[in-house]
């Protein structure tokens, strides 16, 4: 059982880099991915979309990570 849980966490941690770049950021969002977006594992793009769709229910730490990851996109969009 422990090895299955570890394997799942390894998959999740590897699938979140589209949103989170550091280990701390991945750790902040991993519980939310497991709780809200487990069906999208291991598709990082689908996980990112899922987290965006469920932004209102994210933990405060993961919401901060998501907002910080959106900041560069907002600045590019503002230039257009």
JSON list of C-alpha atoms in Angstrom, two decimals:
[
{"chain": "A", "resi": 1, "resn": "UNK", "atom": "CA", "xyz": [0.00, 0.00, 0.00]},
{"chain": "A", "resi": 2, "resn": "UNK", "atom": "CA", "xyz": [2.78, 2.44, 0.86]},
{"chain": "A", "resi": 3, "resn": "UNK", "atom": "CA", "xyz": [4.51, 1.83, -2.45]},
{"chain": "A", "resi": 4, "resn": "UNK", "atom": "CA", "xyz": [1.27, 2.45, -4.36]},
{"chain": "A", "resi": 5, "resn": "UNK", "atom": "CA", "xyz": [0.73, 5.71, -2.51]},
{"chain": "A", "resi": 6, "resn": "UNK", "atom": "CA", "xyz": [4.32, 6.75, -3.15]},
{"chain": "A", "resi": 7, "resn": "UNK", "atom": "CA", "xyz": [3.97, 5.89, -6.84]},
{"chain": "A", "resi": 8, "resn": "UNK", "atom": "CA", "xyz": [0.80, 7.97, -7.10]},
{"chain": "A", "resi": 9, "resn": "UNK", "atom": "CA", "xyz": [2.46, 10.93, -5.42]},
{"chain": "A", "resi": 10, "resn": "UNK", "atom": "CA", "xyz": [5.44, 10.61, -7.75]},
{"chain": "A", "resi": 11, "resn": "UNK", "atom": "CA", "xyz": [3.11, 10.71, -10.75]},
{"chain": "A", "resi": 12, "resn": "UNK", "atom": "CA", "xyz": [1.26, 13.72, -9.36]},
{"chain": "A", "resi": 13, "resn": "UNK", "atom": "CA", "xyz": [4.47, 15.55, -8.52]},
{"chain": "A", "resi": 14, "resn": "UNK", "atom": "CA", "xyz": [5.70, 14.92, -12.04]},
{"chain": "A", "resi": 15, "resn": "UNK", "atom": "CA", "xyz": [2.42, 16.01, -13.59]},
{"chain": "A", "resi": 16, "resn": "UNK", "atom": "CA", "xyz": [2.13, 19.42, -11.94]},
{"chain": "A", "resi": 17, "resn": "UNK", "atom": "CA", "xyz": [5.13, 21.24, -13.48]},
{"chain": "A", "resi": 18, "resn": "UNK", "atom": "CA", "xyz": [2.95, 23.15, -15.95]},
{"chain": "A", "resi": 19, "resn": "UNK", "atom": "CA", "xyz": [1.70, 25.05, -12.91]},
{"chain": "A", "resi": 20, "resn": "UNK", "atom": "CA", "xyz": [4.39, 24.68, -10.31]},
{"chain": "A", "resi": 21, "resn": "UNK", "atom": "CA", "xyz": [8.09, 24.86, -10.97]},
{"chain": "A", "resi": 22, "resn": "UNK", "atom": "CA", "xyz": [9.62, 24.37, -7.54]},
{"chain": "A", "resi": 23, "resn": "UNK", "atom": "CA", "xyz": [9.29, 21.49, -5.15]},
{"chain": "A", "resi": 24, "resn": "UNK", "atom": "CA", "xyz": [7.50, 23.78, -2.67]},
{"chain": "A", "resi": 25, "resn": "UNK", "atom": "CA", "xyz": [4.99, 24.85, -5.34]},
{"chain": "A", "resi": 26, "resn": "UNK", "atom": "CA", "xyz": [4.34, 21.24, -6.34]},
{"chain": "A", "resi": 27, "resn": "UNK", "atom": "CA", "xyz": [3.86, 20.35, -2.67]},
{"chain": "A", "resi": 28, "resn": "UNK", "atom": "CA", "xyz": [1.37, 23.20, -2.29]},
{"chain": "A", "resi": 29, "resn": "UNK", "atom": "CA", "xyz": [-0.81, 21.90, -5.13]},
{"chain": "A", "resi": 30, "resn": "UNK", "atom": "CA", "xyz": [-0.42, 18.12, -4.83]},
{"chain": "A", "resi": 31, "resn": "UNK", "atom": "CA", "xyz": [-3.23, 17.71, -2.24]},
{"chain": "A", "resi": 32, "resn": "UNK", "atom": "CA", "xyz": [-5.55, 19.79, -4.42]},
{"chain": "A", "resi": 33, "resn": "UNK", "atom": "CA", "xyz": [-4.66, 17.74, -7.49]},
{"chain": "A", "resi": 34, "resn": "UNK", "atom": "CA", "xyz": [-5.43, 14.53, -5.60]},
{"chain": "A", "resi": 35, "resn": "UNK", "atom": "CA", "xyz": [-8.66, 15.96, -4.17]},
{"chain": "A", "resi": 36, "resn": "UNK", "atom": "CA", "xyz": [-10.01, 17.78, -7.22]},
{"chain": "A", "resi": 37, "resn": "UNK", "atom": "CA", "xyz": [-8.26, 16.58, -10.36]},
{"chain": "A", "resi": 38, "resn": "UNK", "atom": "CA", "xyz": [-7.21, 12.96, -9.81]},
{"chain": "A", "resi": 39, "resn": "UNK", "atom": "CA", "xyz": [-9.00, 11.86, -12.98]},
{"chain": "A", "resi": 40, "resn": "UNK", "atom": "CA", "xyz": [-6.60, 13.98, -15.06]},
{"chain": "A", "resi": 41, "resn": "UNK", "atom": "CA", "xyz": [-3.41, 12.37, -13.70]},
{"chain": "A", "resi": 42, "resn": "UNK", "atom": "CA", "xyz": [-0.84, 12.12, -15.39]},
{"chain": "A", "resi": 43, "resn": "UNK", "atom": "CA", "xyz": [-1.84, 14.71, -18.06]},
{"chain": "A", "resi": 44, "resn": "UNK", "atom": "CA", "xyz": [-0.18, 17.93, -16.85]},
{"chain": "A", "resi": 45, "resn": "UNK", "atom": "CA", "xyz": [-2.17, 20.13, -19.21]},
{"chain": "A", "resi": 46, "resn": "UNK", "atom": "CA", "xyz": [-5.47, 18.63, -18.07]},
{"chain": "A", "resi": 47, "resn": "UNK", "atom": "CA", "xyz": [-4.43, 19.00, -14.42]},
{"chain": "A", "resi": 48, "resn": "UNK", "atom": "CA", "xyz": [-3.59, 22.66, -15.00]},
{"chain": "A", "resi": 49, "resn": "UNK", "atom": "CA", "xyz": [-6.96, 23.26, -16.68]},
{"chain": "A", "resi": 50, "resn": "UNK", "atom": "CA", "xyz": [-8.73, 21.41, -13.87]},
{"chain": "A", "resi": 51, "resn": "UNK", "atom": "CA", "xyz": [-7.01, 23.53, -11.22]},
{"chain": "A", "resi": 52, "resn": "UNK", "atom": "CA", "xyz": [-7.94, 26.71, -13.11]},
{"chain": "A", "resi": 53, "resn": "UNK", "atom": "CA", "xyz": [-11.58, 25.58, -13.35]},
{"chain": "A", "resi": 54, "resn": "UNK", "atom": "CA", "xyz": [-11.69, 24.85, -9.63]},
{"chain": "A", "resi": 55, "resn": "UNK", "atom": "CA", "xyz": [-9.72, 27.90, -8.48]},
{"chain": "A", "resi": 56, "resn": "UNK", "atom": "CA", "xyz": [-12.43, 28.88, -5.96]},
{"chain": "A", "resi": 57, "resn": "UNK", "atom": "CA", "xyz": [-12.00, 25.58, -4.09]},
{"chain": "A", "resi": 58, "resn": "UNK", "atom": "CA", "xyz": [-8.19, 25.45, -4.07]},
{"chain": "A", "resi": 59, "resn": "UNK", "atom": "CA", "xyz": [-6.22, 25.64, -0.86]},
{"chain": "A", "resi": 60, "resn": "UNK", "atom": "CA", "xyz": [-4.78, 29.10, -0.19]},
{"chain": "A", "resi": 61, "resn": "UNK", "atom": "CA", "xyz": [-1.22, 27.92, -0.96]},
{"chain": "A", "resi": 62, "resn": "UNK", "atom": "CA", "xyz": [-2.13, 26.34, -4.27]},
{"chain": "A", "resi": 63, "resn": "UNK", "atom": "CA", "xyz": [-4.28, 29.33, -5.24]},
{"chain": "A", "resi": 64, "resn": "UNK", "atom": "CA", "xyz": [-1.22, 31.53, -4.70]},
{"chain": "A", "resi": 65, "resn": "UNK", "atom": "CA", "xyz": [0.87, 29.25, -6.93]},
{"chain": "A", "resi": 66, "resn": "UNK", "atom": "CA", "xyz": [-1.80, 29.39, -9.63]},
{"chain": "A", "resi": 67, "resn": "UNK", "atom": "CA", "xyz": [-2.04, 33.18, -9.44]},
{"chain": "A", "resi": 68, "resn": "UNK", "atom": "CA", "xyz": [1.73, 33.54, -9.67]},
{"chain": "A", "resi": 69, "resn": "UNK", "atom": "CA", "xyz": [1.85, 31.22, -12.68]},
{"chain": "A", "resi": 70, "resn": "UNK", "atom": "CA", "xyz": [-0.83, 33.34, -14.38]},
{"chain": "A", "resi": 71, "resn": "UNK", "atom": "CA", "xyz": [1.03, 36.62, -13.81]},
{"chain": "A", "resi": 72, "resn": "UNK", "atom": "CA", "xyz": [3.41, 36.29, -16.82]},
{"chain": "A", "resi": 73, "resn": "UNK", "atom": "CA", "xyz": [0.48, 35.41, -19.09]},
{"chain": "A", "resi": 74, "resn": "UNK", "atom": "CA", "xyz": [-1.50, 38.43, -17.91]},
{"chain": "A", "resi": 75, "resn": "UNK", "atom": "CA", "xyz": [1.44, 40.76, -18.61]},
{"chain": "A", "resi": 76, "resn": "UNK", "atom": "CA", "xyz": [1.85, 39.36, -22.14]},
{"chain": "A", "resi": 77, "resn": "UNK", "atom": "CA", "xyz": [-1.90, 39.71, -22.80]},
{"chain": "A", "resi": 78, "resn": "UNK", "atom": "CA", "xyz": [-1.82, 43.31, -21.53]},
{"chain": "A", "resi": 79, "resn": "UNK", "atom": "CA", "xyz": [0.85, 44.21, -24.09]},
{"chain": "A", "resi": 80, "resn": "UNK", "atom": "CA", "xyz": [-1.34, 43.16, -27.02]}
]
